[in-house]
């Protein structure tokens, strides 16, 4: 078995994806260690989830810095101090800028609640309903300089039902998010993700 990779999780809010990662590690479905949970929002419920699980947390607020670059350099400093090898965005509500991207090239992943490239950005589930699609879902992707534009690692489709509200559709998608995010981290930690241009090749498990 490979060594246990350390991950840094960036959050801004509720933290249900963080919880899915915590639970998967606890249940030994995932061989990884959350080295730190970083939040730009001191009130994020994700911080409570992390503390409850005995995980170190840090709050780094953009407003405390003169420039976004300085804010991101502080994030990088904290991630490096904790020896994070993979950065997982889990409901982190900011665009990742160059200061983080250059330090963690092809080592930042994100979960998004739509089948990208459809409906990037905010309120993806609402966008899907308004467009009238019959199928939506979620995507785990590598993070690049765009908004939800990076190479796709895993996607999961869910049906959009006739009487869906934003809440019911979000709930159905969220169930899948929790599964594929853990799966993507597992693939990364087993070094089974190979980037070829903007395509991610998934290698078979070593037997
Ligand atoms: C999820 O829907 C995720 O796809 C999106 O933001 C939401 C975060 O939820 N990026 P949570 O904080 O993980 O509960």
XYZ file of C-alpha atoms and ligand atoms in Angstrom:
221
model
C 0.000 0.000 0.000
C 1.161 3.517 -0.716
C 1.854 6.000 2.019
C -1.007 7.943 3.545
C -1.337 11.229 1.650
C -2.001 14.398 3.580
C -4.785 16.577 2.329
C -5.769 20.155 3.004
C -9.465 20.947 2.686
C -10.658 24.458 1.858
C -14.190 25.289 2.954
C -16.530 28.234 3.334
C -19.772 26.788 4.681
C -21.785 23.736 5.613
C -19.100 21.108 5.066
C -21.124 18.035 4.125
C -18.471 17.031 1.575
C -15.807 17.508 4.237
C -17.893 15.233 6.472
C -18.043 12.584 3.747
C -14.227 12.655 3.535
C -13.869 12.493 7.326
C -16.265 9.534 7.485
C -14.587 7.673 4.618
C -11.210 7.988 6.336
C -12.699 6.856 9.640
C -14.344 3.844 7.978
C -11.098 2.994 6.221
C -12.663 3.413 2.783
C -10.063 6.081 2.125
C -6.396 6.007 2.997
C -5.666 9.685 3.613
C -5.158 12.110 6.440
C -6.771 15.534 6.625
C -3.840 17.667 7.720
C -5.826 20.881 8.013
C -9.215 22.392 7.251
C -8.927 25.997 6.129
C -11.882 28.337 6.026
C -12.226 31.860 4.721
C -15.378 32.161 6.820
C -15.066 32.022 10.609
C -18.715 30.971 10.909
C -18.480 27.957 8.580
C -20.160 24.911 10.107
C -17.411 22.879 8.426
C -15.040 24.158 11.139
C -17.186 22.545 13.816
C -17.244 19.289 11.914
C -13.443 19.341 11.680
C -12.932 20.160 15.355
C -15.343 17.422 16.357
C -13.229 14.970 14.366
C -10.051 16.255 16.023
C -8.759 17.874 12.844
C -6.716 21.039 12.963
C -8.445 24.120 11.566
C -7.405 27.583 10.479
C -9.467 30.618 9.553
C -7.892 32.879 6.959
C -10.080 35.819 6.024
C -9.594 37.702 2.787
C -10.577 41.012 4.396
C -7.564 40.832 6.714
C -5.164 41.156 3.759
C -4.318 44.040 1.445
C -4.403 41.912 -1.698
C -5.823 38.542 -2.725
C -2.286 37.360 -3.467
C -1.269 37.969 0.156
C -4.346 36.123 1.374
C -3.538 33.178 -0.887
C 0.126 33.191 0.134
C -1.016 32.750 3.724
C -3.156 29.787 2.645
C -0.167 28.281 0.805
C 2.039 28.826 3.853
C -0.429 26.995 6.087
C -0.923 24.134 3.614
C 2.845 23.714 3.230
C 3.427 23.863 6.984
C 0.979 20.966 7.286
C 2.669 19.155 4.379
C -0.531 18.931 2.328
C 0.010 17.031 -0.930
C -3.529 17.456 -2.244
C -5.866 20.409 -1.833
C -9.588 19.638 -1.862
C -12.039 22.474 -2.344
C -15.226 21.498 -0.554
C -17.742 24.290 -0.850
C -14.957 26.896 -0.958
C -16.702 29.956 -2.355
C -13.783 31.725 -4.017
C -11.960 31.460 -7.305
C -8.506 30.023 -6.692
C -5.904 32.494 -7.889
C -2.341 32.156 -9.196
C -0.611 32.205 -5.799
C -2.220 28.873 -4.864
C -2.368 27.398 -8.375
C 1.355 27.705 -9.032
C 2.267 25.993 -5.749
C -0.163 23.104 -6.164
C -0.135 22.474 -9.880
C -2.511 19.600 -10.764
C -2.955 18.997 -7.046
C -6.137 20.938 -6.424
C -9.524 19.342 -6.952
C -13.070 20.625 -6.642
C -16.584 19.221 -6.490
C -19.271 20.997 -8.488
C -23.019 20.250 -8.472
C -23.615 19.904 -12.218
C -22.412 17.859 -15.141
C -19.729 20.259 -16.325
C -19.235 22.008 -18.659
C -22.950 22.679 -18.188
C -23.853 25.179 -15.493
C -20.544 26.356 -14.018
C -20.454 28.960 -11.252
C -23.017 29.649 -8.568
C -26.455 28.026 -8.187
C -25.748 25.202 -10.615
C -28.830 23.253 -9.549
C -31.075 26.290 -10.121
C -29.461 26.827 -13.523
C -30.193 23.198 -14.411
C -33.862 23.526 -13.412
C -34.264 26.792 -15.286
C -32.740 25.270 -18.401
C -35.125 22.332 -18.190
C -32.526 19.561 -18.445
C -33.736 16.042 -17.709
C -30.425 14.869 -16.286
C -27.981 16.721 -14.076
C -25.393 15.551 -11.585
C -22.005 16.428 -10.201
C -18.395 16.607 -11.282
C -15.035 16.316 -9.566
C -12.384 18.153 -11.544
C -8.879 19.508 -11.294
C -8.829 23.216 -10.660
C -7.360 25.596 -13.208
C -7.553 29.367 -13.544
C -11.143 29.335 -14.835
C -14.428 28.882 -13.018
C -15.165 25.141 -12.955
C -13.270 24.628 -16.211
C -10.473 22.219 -15.224
C -9.947 18.613 -16.403
C -12.770 16.299 -15.350
C -11.957 13.377 -13.046
C -15.345 11.766 -12.284
C -18.967 12.616 -12.983
C -22.195 11.162 -11.711
C -25.572 11.733 -13.354
C -28.883 12.065 -11.543
C -32.363 12.447 -13.035
C -34.182 15.758 -12.829
C -37.765 14.977 -11.846
C -40.816 16.853 -12.953
C -41.642 18.424 -9.614
C -38.106 19.025 -8.433
C -37.343 22.203 -6.509
C -33.823 23.531 -6.116
C -33.763 21.822 -2.715
C -34.902 18.367 -3.839
C -32.562 18.340 -6.828
C -29.648 19.594 -4.707
C -30.299 16.857 -2.169
C -30.273 14.139 -4.847
C -27.068 15.525 -6.346
C -25.421 15.894 -2.932
C -25.758 12.172 -2.235
C -23.684 11.533 -5.354
C -21.211 14.316 -4.538
C -20.299 12.595 -1.300
C -19.575 9.357 -3.164
C -17.581 10.671 -6.106
C -15.521 13.117 -4.070
C -14.263 10.321 -1.866
C -13.664 8.164 -4.949
C -11.657 10.907 -6.675
C -9.470 11.460 -3.610
C -8.914 7.714 -3.466
C -7.824 7.649 -7.129
C -5.505 10.589 -6.576
C -3.975 9.052 -3.471
C -3.412 5.778 -5.321
C -1.692 7.812 -8.069
C -4.153 6.530 -10.647
C -4.968 9.880 -12.255
C -2.938 10.794 -15.308
C -3.423 14.187 -16.928
C -3.169 14.180 -20.700
C -3.976 17.652 -21.959
C -7.392 18.281 -20.547
C -8.266 14.611 -20.346
C -7.809 12.688 -17.131
C -6.937 9.051 -17.664
C -7.849 6.745 -14.782
C -5.432 3.855 -14.393
C -6.632 0.430 -13.268
C -5.783 -0.536 -9.720
C -2.423 -2.210 -9.284
C -3.070 -5.835 -8.609
C -21.706 21.478 -2.821
O -22.907 21.399 -3.532
C -20.524 21.529 -3.759
O -20.730 20.813 -4.926
C -20.424 22.998 -4.062
O -20.757 23.653 -2.869
C -21.572 22.795 -2.068
C -20.857 22.624 -0.769
O -21.585 21.869 0.151
N -19.110 23.339 -4.567
P -20.900 21.374 1.488
O -20.306 22.624 2.160
O -19.843 20.386 1.134
O -22.018 20.785 2.289
